[in-house]
Short mmCIF file of C-alpha atoms in Angstrom, two decimals:
data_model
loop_
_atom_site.label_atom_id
_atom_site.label_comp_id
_atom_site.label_asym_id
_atom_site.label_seq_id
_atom_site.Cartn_x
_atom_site.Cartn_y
_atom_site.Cartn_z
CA UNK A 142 24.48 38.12 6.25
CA UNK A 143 26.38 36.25 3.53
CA UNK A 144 28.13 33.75 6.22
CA UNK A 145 24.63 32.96 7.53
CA UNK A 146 23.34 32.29 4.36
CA UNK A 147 26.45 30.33 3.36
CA UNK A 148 26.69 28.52 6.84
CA UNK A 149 22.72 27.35 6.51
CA UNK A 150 23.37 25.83 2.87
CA UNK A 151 26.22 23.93 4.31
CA UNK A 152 24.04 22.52 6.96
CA UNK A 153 21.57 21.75 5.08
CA UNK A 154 23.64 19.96 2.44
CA UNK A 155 24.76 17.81 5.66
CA UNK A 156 21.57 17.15 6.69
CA UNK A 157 20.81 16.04 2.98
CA UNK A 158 24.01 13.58 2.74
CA UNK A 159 22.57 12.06 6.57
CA UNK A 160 19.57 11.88 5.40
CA UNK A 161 20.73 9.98 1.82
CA UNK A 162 22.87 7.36 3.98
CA UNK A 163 19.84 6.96 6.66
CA UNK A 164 17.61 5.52 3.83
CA UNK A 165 20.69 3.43 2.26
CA UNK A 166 19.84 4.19 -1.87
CA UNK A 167 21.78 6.91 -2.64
CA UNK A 168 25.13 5.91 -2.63
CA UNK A 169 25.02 2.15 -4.24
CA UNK A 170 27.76 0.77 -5.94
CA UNK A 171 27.55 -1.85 -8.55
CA UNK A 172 27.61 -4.98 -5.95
CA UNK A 173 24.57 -3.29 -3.95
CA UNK A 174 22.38 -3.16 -7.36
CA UNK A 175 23.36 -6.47 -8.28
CA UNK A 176 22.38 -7.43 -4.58
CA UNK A 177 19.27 -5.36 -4.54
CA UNK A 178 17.90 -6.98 -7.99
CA UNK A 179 18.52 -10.83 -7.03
CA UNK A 180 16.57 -9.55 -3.56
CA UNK A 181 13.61 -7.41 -4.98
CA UNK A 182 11.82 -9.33 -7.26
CA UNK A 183 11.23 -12.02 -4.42
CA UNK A 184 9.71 -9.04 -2.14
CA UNK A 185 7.26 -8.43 -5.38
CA UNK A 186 6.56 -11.67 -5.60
CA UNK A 187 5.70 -11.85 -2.31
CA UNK A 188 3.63 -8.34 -2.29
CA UNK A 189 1.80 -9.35 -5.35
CA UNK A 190 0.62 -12.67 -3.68
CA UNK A 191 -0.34 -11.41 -0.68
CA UNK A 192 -2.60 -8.77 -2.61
CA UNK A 193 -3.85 -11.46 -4.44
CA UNK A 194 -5.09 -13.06 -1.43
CA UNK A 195 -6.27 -10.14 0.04
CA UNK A 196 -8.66 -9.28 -3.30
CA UNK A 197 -9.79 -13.07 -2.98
CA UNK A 198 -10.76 -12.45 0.66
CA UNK A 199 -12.86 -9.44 0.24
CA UNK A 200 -14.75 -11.05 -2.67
CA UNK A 201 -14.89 -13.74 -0.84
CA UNK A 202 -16.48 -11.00 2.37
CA UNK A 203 -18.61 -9.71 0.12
CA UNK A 204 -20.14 -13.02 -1.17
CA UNK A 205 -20.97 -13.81 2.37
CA UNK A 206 -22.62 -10.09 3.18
CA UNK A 207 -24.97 -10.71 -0.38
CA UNK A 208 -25.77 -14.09 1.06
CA UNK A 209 -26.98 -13.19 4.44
CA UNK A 210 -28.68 -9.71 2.43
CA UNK A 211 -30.56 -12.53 0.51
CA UNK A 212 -30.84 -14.66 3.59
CA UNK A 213 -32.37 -12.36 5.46
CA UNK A 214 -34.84 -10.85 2.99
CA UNK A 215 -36.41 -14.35 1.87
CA UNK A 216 -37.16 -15.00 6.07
CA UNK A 217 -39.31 -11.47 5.26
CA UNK A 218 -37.28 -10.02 8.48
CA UNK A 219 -37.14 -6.60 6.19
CA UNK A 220 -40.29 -5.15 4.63
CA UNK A 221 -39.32 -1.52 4.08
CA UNK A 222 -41.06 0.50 1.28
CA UNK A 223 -37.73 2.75 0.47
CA UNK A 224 -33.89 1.50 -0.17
CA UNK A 225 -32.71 3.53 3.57
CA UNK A 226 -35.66 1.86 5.58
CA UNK A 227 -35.06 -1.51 4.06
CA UNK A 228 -30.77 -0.88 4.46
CA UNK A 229 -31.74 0.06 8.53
CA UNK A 230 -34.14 -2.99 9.27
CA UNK A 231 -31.10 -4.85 7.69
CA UNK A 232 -28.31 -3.12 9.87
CA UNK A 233 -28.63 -5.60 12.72
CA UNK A 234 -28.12 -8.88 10.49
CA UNK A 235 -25.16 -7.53 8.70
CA UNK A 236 -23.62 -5.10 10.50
CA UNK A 237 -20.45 -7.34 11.63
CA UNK A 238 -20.70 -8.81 8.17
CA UNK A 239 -20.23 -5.20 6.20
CA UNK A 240 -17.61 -4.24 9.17
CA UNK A 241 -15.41 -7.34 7.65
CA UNK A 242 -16.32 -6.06 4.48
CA UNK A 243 -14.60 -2.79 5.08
CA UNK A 244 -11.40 -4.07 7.28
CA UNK A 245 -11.16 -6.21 3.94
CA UNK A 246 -10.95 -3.04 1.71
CA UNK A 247 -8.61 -1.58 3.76
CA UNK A 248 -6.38 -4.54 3.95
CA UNK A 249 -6.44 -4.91 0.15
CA UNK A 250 -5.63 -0.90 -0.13
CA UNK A 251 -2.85 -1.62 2.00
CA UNK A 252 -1.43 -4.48 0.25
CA UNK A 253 -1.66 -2.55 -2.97
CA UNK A 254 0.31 -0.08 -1.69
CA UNK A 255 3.34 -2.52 -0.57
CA UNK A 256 3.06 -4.34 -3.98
CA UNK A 257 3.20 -1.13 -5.75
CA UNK A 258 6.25 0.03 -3.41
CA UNK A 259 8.27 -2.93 -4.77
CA UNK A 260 7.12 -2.71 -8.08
CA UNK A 261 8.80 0.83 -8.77
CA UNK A 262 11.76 -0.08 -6.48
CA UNK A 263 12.62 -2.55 -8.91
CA UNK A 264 11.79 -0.65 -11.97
CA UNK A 265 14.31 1.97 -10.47
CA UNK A 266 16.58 -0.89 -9.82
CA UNK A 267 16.93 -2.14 -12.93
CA UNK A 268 17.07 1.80 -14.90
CA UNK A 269 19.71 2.49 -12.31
CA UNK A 270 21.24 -0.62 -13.47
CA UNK A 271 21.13 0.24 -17.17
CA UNK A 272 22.43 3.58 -16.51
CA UNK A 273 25.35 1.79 -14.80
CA UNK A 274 26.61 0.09 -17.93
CA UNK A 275 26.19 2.90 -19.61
CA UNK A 276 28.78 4.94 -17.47
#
């Protein structure tokens, strides 16, 4: 029983030190971090521009959905009496205009995410860095 248990934490520990030089941050020397922070804050840079642009876009997707909303209303094409008859009649003149809408929040999700991934890699960059002159 005690061999399997001790043959199982040796395995796993294998698995774990695979696993560590599969993703490539575990074991970083002092040339690597150096490396990684001339390389990271370019990759935030980039992140935080293209979510930038992506924020810009969906305002931008949203201006045009209130415009044709407006558009369409003035023409008197919708005449509902409640807020969900006057959203249907309006459903054929803006439906591809809210689907942009929506592939615009997701891209801007998405983009936060990836600007946020870089952002914390090179916080931990430069902590790992500090503790590396401290050692």
């Amino acid at each position: 029983m005690f061999y399997f248990f001790f043959e199982y934490i040796y395995v796993a520990k294998q698995q774990k030190h695979q696993i560590a030089e599969l993703i490539g941050g575990i074991r970083m020397n002092r040339s690597d971090v150096i490396l990684e922070l001339q390389l990271v804050p370019e990759l935030v840079k980039q992140a935080e521009v293209i979510f930038v642009d992506a924020v810009s876009e969906l305002a931008w997707a949203k201006h045009r959905l209130l415009s044709k909303e407006c558009e369409v209303i003035s023409e008197g094409l919708v005449t509902g009496k409640n807020d969900l008859h006057r959203q249907a009649e309006m459903w054929p003149y803006t439906r591809e205009l809210q689907q942009q809408v929506l592939l615009m929040e997701d891209a801007v999700e998405h983009a936060k995410v990836e600007f946020h991934f870089y952002k914390r890699k090179l916080e931990n960059l430069q902590t790992i860095a500090k503790l590396m002159t401290i050692l």
